[in-house]
mmCIF file of C-alpha atoms and ligand atoms in Angstrom:
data_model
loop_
_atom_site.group_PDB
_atom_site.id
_atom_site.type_symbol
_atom_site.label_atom_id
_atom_site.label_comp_id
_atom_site.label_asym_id
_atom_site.label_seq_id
_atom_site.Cartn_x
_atom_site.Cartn_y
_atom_site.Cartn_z
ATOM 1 C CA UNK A 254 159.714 -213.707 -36.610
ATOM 2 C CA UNK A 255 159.042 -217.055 -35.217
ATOM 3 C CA UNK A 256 160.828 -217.372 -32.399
ATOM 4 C CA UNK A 257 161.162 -213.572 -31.359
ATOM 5 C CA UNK A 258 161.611 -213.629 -27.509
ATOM 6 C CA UNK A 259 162.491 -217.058 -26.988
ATOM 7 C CA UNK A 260 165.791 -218.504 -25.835
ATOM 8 C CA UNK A 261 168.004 -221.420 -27.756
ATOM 9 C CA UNK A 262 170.850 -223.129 -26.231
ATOM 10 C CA UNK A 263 172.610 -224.817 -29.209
ATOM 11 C CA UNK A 264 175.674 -227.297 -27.960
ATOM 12 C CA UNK A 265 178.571 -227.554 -30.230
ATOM 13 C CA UNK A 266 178.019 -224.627 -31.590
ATOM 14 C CA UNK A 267 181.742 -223.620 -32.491
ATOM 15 C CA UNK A 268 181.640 -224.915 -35.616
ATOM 16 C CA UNK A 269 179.784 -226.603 -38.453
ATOM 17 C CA UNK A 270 176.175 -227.987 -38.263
ATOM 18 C CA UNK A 271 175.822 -226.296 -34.501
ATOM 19 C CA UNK A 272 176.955 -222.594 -35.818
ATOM 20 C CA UNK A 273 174.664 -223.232 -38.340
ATOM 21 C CA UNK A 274 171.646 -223.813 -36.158
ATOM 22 C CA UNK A 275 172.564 -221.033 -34.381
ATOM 23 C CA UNK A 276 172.799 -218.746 -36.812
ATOM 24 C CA UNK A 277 169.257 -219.832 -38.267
ATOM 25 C CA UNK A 278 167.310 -219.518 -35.088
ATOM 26 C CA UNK A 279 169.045 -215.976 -34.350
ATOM 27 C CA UNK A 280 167.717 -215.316 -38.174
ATOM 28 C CA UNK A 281 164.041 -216.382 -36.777
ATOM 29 C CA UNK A 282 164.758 -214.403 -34.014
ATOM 30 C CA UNK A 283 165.595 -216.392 -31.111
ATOM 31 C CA UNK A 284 168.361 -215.261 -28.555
ATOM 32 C CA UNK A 285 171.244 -218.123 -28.505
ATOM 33 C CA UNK A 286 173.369 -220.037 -25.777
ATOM 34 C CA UNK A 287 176.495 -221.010 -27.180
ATOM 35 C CA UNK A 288 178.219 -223.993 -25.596
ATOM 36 C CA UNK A 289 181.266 -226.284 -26.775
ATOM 37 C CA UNK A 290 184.808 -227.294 -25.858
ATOM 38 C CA UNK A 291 186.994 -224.692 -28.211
ATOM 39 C CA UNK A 292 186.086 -221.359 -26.446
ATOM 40 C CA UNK A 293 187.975 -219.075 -29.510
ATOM 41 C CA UNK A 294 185.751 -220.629 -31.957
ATOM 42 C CA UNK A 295 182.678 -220.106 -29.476
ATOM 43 C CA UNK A 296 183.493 -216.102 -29.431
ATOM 44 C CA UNK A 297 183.896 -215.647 -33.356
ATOM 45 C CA UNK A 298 179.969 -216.995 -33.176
ATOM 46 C CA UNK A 299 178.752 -215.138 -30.752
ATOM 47 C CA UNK A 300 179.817 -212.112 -33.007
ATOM 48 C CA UNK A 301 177.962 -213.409 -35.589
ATOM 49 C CA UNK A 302 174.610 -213.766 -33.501
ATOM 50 C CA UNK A 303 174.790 -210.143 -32.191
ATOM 51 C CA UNK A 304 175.360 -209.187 -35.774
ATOM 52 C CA UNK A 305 171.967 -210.429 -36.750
ATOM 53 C CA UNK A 306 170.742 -208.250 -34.039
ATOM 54 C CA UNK A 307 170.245 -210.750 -31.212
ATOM 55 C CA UNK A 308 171.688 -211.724 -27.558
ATOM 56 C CA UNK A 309 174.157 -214.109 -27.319
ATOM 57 C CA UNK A 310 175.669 -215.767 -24.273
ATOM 58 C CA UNK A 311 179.121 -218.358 -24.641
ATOM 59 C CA UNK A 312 179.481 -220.796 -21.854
ATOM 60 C CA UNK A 313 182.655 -223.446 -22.381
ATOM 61 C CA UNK A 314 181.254 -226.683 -21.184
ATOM 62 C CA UNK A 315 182.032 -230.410 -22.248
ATOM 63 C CA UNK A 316 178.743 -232.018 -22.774
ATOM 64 C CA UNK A 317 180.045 -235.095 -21.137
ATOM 65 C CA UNK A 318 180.261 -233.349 -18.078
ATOM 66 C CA UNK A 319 176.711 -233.728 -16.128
ATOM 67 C CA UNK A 320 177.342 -230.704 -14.062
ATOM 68 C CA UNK A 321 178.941 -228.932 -16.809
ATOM 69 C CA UNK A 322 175.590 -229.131 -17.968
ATOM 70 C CA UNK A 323 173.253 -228.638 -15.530
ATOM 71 C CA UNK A 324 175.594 -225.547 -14.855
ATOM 72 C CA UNK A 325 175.258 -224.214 -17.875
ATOM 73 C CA UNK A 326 172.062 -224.251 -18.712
ATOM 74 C CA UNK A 327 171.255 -222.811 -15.137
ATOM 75 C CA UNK A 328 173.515 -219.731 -16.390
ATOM 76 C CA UNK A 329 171.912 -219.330 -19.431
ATOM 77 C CA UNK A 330 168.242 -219.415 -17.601
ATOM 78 C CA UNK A 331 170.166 -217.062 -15.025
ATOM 79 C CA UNK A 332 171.086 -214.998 -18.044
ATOM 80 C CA UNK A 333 168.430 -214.604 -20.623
ATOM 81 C CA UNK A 334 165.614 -215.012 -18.098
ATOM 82 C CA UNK A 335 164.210 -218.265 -19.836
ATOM 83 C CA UNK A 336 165.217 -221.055 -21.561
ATOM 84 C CA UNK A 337 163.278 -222.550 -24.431
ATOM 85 C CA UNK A 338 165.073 -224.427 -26.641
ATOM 86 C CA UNK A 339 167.889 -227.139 -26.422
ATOM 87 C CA UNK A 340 169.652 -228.054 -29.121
ATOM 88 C CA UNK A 341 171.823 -231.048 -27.974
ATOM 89 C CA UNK A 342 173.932 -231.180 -31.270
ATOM 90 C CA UNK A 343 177.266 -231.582 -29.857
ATOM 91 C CA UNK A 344 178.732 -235.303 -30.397
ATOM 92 C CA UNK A 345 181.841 -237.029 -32.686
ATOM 93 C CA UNK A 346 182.546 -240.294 -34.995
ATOM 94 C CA UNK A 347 185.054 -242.357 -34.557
ATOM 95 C CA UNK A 348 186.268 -244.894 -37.522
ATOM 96 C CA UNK A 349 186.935 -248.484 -36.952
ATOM 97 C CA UNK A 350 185.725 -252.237 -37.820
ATOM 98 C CA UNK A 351 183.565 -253.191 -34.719
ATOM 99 C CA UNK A 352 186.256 -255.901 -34.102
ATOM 100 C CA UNK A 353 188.886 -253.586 -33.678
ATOM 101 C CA UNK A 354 186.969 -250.879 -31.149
ATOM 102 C CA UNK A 355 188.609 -250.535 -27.694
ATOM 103 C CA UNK A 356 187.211 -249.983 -24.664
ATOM 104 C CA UNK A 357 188.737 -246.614 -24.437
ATOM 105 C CA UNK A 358 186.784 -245.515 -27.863
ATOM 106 C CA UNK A 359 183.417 -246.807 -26.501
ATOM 107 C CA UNK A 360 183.539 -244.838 -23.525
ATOM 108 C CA UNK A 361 184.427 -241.694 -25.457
ATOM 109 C CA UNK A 362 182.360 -241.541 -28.281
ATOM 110 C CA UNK A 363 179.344 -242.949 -25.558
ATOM 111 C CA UNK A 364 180.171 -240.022 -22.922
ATOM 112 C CA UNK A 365 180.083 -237.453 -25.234
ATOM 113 C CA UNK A 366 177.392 -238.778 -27.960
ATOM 114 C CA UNK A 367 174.708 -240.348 -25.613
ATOM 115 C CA UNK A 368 175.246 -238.863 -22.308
ATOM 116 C CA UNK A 369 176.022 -235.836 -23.554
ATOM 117 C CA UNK A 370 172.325 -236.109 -25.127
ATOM 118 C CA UNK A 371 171.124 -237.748 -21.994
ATOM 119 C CA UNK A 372 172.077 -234.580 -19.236
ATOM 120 C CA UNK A 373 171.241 -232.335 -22.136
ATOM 121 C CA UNK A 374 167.508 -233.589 -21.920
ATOM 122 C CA UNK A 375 167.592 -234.027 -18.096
ATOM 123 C CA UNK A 376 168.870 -230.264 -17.641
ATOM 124 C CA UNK A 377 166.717 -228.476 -20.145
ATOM 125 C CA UNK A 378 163.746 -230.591 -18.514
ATOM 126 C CA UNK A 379 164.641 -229.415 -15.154
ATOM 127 C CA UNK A 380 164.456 -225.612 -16.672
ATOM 128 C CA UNK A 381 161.257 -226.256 -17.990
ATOM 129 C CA UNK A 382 159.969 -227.480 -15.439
ATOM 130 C CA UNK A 383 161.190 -224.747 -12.866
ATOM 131 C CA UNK A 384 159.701 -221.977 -15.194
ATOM 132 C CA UNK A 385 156.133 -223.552 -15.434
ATOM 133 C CA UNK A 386 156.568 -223.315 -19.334
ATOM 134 C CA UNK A 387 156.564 -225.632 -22.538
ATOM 135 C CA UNK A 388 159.554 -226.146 -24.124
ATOM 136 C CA UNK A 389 161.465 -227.679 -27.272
ATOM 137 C CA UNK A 390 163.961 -230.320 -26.738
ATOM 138 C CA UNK A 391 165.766 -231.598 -30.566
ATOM 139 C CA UNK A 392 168.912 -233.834 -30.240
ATOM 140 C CA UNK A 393 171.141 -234.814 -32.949
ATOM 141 C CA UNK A 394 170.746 -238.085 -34.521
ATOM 142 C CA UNK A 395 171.485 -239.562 -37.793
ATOM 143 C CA UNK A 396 170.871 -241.168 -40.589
ATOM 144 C CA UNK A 397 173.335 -243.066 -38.829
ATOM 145 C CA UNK A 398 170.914 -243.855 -36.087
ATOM 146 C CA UNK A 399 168.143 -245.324 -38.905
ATOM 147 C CA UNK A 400 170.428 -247.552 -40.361
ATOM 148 C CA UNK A 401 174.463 -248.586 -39.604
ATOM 149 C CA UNK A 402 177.200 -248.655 -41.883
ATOM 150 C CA UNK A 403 180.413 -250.286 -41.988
ATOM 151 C CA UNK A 404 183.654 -249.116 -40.007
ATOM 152 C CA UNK A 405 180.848 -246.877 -38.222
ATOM 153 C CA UNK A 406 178.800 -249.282 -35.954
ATOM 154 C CA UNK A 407 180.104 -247.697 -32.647
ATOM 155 C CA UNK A 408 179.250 -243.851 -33.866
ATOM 156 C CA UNK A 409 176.124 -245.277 -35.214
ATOM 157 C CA UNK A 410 175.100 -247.400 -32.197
ATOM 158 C CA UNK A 411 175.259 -243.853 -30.406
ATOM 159 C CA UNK A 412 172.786 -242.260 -32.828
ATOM 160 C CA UNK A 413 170.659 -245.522 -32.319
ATOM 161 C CA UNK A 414 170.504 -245.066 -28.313
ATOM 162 C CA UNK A 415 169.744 -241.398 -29.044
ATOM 163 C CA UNK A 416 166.827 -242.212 -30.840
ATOM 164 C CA UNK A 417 165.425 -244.283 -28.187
ATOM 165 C CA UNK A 418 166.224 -241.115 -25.667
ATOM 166 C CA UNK A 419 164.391 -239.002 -27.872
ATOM 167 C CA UNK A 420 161.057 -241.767 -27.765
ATOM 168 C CA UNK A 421 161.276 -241.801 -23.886
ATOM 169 C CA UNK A 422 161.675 -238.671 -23.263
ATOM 170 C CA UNK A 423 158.880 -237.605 -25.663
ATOM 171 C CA UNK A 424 156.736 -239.888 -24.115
ATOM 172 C CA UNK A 425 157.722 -238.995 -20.275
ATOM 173 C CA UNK A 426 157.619 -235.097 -21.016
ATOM 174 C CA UNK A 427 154.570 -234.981 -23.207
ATOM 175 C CA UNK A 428 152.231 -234.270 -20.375
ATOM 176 C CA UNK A 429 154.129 -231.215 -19.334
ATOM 177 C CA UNK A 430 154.203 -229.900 -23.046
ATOM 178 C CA UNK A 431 157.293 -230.216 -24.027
ATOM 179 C CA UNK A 432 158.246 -231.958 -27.162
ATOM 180 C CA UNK A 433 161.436 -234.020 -27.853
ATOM 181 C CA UNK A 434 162.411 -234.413 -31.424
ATOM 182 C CA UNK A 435 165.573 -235.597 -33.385
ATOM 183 C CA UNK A 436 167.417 -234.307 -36.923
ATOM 184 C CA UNK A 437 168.931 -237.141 -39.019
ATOM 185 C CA UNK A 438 171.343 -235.294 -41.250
ATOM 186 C CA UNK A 439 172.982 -237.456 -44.082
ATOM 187 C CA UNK A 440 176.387 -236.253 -45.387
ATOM 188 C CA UNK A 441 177.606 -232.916 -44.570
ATOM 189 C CA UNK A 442 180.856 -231.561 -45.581
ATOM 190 C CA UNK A 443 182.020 -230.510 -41.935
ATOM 191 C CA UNK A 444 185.346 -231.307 -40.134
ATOM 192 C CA UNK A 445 184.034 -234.478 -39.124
ATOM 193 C CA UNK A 446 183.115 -235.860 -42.516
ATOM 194 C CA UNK A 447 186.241 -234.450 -43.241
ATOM 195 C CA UNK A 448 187.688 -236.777 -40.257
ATOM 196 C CA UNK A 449 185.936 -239.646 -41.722
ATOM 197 C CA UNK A 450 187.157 -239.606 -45.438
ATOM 198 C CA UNK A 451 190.922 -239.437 -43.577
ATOM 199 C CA UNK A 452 189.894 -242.703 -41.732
ATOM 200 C CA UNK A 453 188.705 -244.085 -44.290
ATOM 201 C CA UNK A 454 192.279 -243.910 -46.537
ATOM 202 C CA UNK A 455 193.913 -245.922 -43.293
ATOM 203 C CA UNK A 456 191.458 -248.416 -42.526
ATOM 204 C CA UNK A 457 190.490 -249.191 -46.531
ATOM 205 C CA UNK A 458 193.329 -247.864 -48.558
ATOM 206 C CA UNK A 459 190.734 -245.300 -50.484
ATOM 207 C CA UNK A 460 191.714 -242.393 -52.200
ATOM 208 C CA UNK A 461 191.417 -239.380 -50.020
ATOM 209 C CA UNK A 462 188.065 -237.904 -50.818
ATOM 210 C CA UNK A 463 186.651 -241.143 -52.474
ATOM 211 C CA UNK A 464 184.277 -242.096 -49.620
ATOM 212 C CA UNK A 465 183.263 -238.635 -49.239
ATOM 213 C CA UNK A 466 182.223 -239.050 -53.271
ATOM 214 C CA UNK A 467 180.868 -242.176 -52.919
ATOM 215 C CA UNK A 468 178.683 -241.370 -50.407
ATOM 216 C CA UNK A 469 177.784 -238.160 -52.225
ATOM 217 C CA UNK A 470 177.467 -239.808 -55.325
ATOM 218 C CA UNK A 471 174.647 -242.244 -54.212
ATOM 219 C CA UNK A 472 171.989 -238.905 -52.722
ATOM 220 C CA UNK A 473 169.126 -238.991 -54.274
ATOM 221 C CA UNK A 474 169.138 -235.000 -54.798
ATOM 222 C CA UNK A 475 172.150 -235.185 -56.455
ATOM 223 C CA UNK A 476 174.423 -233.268 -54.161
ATOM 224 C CA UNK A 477 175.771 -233.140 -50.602
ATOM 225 C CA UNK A 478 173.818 -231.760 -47.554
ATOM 226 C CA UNK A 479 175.257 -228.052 -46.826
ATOM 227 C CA UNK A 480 174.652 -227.516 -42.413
ATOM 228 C CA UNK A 481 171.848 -224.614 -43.389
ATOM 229 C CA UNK A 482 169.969 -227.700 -44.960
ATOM 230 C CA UNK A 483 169.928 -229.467 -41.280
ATOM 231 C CA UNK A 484 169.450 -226.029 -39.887
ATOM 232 C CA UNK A 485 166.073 -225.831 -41.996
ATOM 233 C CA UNK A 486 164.812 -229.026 -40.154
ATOM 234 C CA UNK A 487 165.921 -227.911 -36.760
ATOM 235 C CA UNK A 488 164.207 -224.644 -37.068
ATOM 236 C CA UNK A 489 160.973 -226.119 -38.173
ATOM 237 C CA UNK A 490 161.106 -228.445 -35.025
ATOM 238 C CA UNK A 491 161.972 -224.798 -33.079
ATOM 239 C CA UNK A 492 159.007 -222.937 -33.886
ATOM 240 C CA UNK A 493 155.366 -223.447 -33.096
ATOM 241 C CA UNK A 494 154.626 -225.276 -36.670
ATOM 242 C CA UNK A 495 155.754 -228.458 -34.817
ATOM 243 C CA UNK A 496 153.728 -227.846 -31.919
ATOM 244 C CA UNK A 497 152.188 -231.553 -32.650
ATOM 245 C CA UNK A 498 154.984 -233.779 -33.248
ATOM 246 C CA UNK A 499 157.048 -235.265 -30.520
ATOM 247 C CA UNK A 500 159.000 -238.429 -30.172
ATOM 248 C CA UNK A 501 160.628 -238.419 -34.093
ATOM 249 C CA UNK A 502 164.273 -238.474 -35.279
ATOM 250 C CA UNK A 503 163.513 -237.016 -38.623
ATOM 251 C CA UNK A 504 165.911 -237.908 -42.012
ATOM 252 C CA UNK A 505 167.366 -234.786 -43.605
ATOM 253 C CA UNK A 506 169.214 -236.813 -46.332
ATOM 254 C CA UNK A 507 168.453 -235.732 -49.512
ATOM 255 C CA UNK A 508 167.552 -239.177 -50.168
ATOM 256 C CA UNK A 509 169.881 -242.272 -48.434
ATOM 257 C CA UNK A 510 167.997 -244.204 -45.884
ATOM 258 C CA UNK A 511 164.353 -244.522 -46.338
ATOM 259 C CA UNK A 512 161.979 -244.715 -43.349
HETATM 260 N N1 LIG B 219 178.595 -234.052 -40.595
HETATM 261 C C1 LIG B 219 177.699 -234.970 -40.879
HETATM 262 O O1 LIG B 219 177.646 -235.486 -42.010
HETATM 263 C C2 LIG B 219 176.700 -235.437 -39.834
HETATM 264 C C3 LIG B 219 175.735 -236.358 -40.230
HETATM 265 C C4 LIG B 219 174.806 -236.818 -39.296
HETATM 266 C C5 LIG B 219 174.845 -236.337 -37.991
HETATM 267 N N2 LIG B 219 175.797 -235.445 -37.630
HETATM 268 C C6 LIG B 219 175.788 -235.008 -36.231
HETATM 269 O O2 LIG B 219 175.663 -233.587 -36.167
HETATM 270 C C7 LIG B 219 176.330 -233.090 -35.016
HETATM 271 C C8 LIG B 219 177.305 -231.978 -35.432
HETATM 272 O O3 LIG B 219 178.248 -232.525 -36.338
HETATM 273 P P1 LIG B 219 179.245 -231.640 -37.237
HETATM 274 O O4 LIG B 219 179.324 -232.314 -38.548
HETATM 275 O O5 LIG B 219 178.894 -230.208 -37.156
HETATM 276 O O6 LIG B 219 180.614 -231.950 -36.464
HETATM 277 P P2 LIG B 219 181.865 -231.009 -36.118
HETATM 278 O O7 LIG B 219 182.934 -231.942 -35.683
HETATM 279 O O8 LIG B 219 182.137 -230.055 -37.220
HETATM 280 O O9 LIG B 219 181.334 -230.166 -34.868
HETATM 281 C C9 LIG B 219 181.047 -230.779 -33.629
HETATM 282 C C10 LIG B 219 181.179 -229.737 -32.531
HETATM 283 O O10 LIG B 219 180.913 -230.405 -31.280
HETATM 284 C C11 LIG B 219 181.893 -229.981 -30.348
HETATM 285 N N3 LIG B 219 182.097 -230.980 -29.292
HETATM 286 C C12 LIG B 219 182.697 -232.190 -29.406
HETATM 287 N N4 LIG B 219 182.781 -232.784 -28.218
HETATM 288 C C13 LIG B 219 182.208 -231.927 -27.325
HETATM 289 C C14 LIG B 219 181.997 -231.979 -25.919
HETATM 290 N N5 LIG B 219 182.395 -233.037 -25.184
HETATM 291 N N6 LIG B 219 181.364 -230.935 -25.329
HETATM 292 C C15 LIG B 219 180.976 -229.870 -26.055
HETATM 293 N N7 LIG B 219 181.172 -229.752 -27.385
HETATM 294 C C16 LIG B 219 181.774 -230.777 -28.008
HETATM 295 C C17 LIG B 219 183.168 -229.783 -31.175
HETATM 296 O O11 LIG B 219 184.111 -228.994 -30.502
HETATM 297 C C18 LIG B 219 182.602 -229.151 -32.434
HETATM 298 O O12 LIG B 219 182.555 -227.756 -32.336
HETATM 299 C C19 LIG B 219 177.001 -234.294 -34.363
HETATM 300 O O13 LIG B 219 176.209 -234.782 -33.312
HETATM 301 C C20 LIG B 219 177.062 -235.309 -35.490
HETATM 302 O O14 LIG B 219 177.109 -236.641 -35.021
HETATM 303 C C21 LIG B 219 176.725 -234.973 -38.513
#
């Protein structure tokens, strides 16, 4: 298996695309670090790692939280002996014309989307570094953070800064050998497109589940993106195949944006 003996931390893990990733690199054999807010959901996965035969370590941290994170991942390197993975996936939308966006939002949806990515990279350099070894650092972007959409610019300007996090830090790491990478999921039927679609009825008067179809309706592939699709990418960016690529924010769309 691929990554047999390494060590993933996967935030926002709970739930939707972040189980998923989780789940896939335990399948390819990596032990996982489980981090998010909702501690219940973060045990039922951690039953479902050491089901598939592998270690698995919850930590309750909010990603917003720099020490939360620089805590945590020192637990998990405490824990599992190494760290080689980070998989900052944690992060949430928020719906509203750019006019109508209050201070309040911004600082939310920035705490949690881009400095939540931001200590992520800072503390799973900092474990690299202290070990002496390589390591893989893959934040969640966007499609989102290729191109912006209506009622979304805040969420999306998030995914935008966390591309540019991804190009510095691929370019300030690169000499140690660690690579920084990005996934670019389209439209994924998880709680928060789920939060989106119920946005959408308020602030457009849609149908409930017509933006979801609309959205769905103009993939290229023909049908939505399932979180084992996005998993895919991330565990290609996990494992030595993508030894050579650095810097990216990769589109997993089934066909949307085009870059
Ligand atoms: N669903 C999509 O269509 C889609 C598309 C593109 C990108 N993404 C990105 O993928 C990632 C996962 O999205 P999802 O669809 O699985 O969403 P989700 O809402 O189902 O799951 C997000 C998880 O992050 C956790 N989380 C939120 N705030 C946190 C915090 N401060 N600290 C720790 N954990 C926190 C939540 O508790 C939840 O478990 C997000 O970064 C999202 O922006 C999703």
């Amino acid at each position: 298996m691929s990554l047999s003996g390494k060590t993933a931390i996967v935030t926002g893990a709970a739930q939707g695309i972040g189980r998923s990733i989780a789940l896939r690199l335990a399948q390819d054999g990596a032990n996982i670090v489980l981090t998010d807010v909702k501690t219940d959901k973060l045990a039922v996965v951690v039953k479902e790692v050491e089901a598939l035969g592998r270690k698995a370590l919850a930590v309750t941290a909010d990603v917003g939280d720099r020490e939360q994170v620089y805590a945590m991942v020192q637990q998990a390197a405490d824990t599992m002996g190494q760290v080689d993975i980070m998989v900052n996936n944690a992060g949430i939308v928020q719906v509203s014309s750019i006019l109508d966006a209050t201070p309040e939002e911004v600082e939310t949806i920035y705490r949690i989307n881009v400095q939540g990515t931001l200590w992520g990279i800072q503390a799973a350099a900092k474990a690299f570094k202290a070990q002496g070894t390589p390591g893989k650092i893959i934040n969640a972007c966007s499609m989102a953070g290729h191109e912006s959409f209506p009622l979304l610019g805040v969420y999306c300007s998030t995914k935008f800064a966390i591309r540019a996090l991804t190009q510095t830090a691929a370019k300030e790491l690169g000499s140690l050998g660690i690579t920084v990478n990005a996934y670019c999921p389209g439209i994924v039927g998880t709680d928060m497109w789920d939060f989106i679609d119920r946005r959408m009825v308020e602030e457009t008067g849609a149908k409930p589940r017509e933006t979801y179809n609309k959205f769905v309706g103009g993939i290229a592939l023909g049908r939505a993106e399932t979180p084992e699709d996005v998993a895919a990418l991330v565990a290609f960016l996990a494992r030595p195949d993508s030894n050579y690529i650095t810097g990216q924010s990769i589109i997993t769309d089934g066909g949307i944006v085009y870059r």
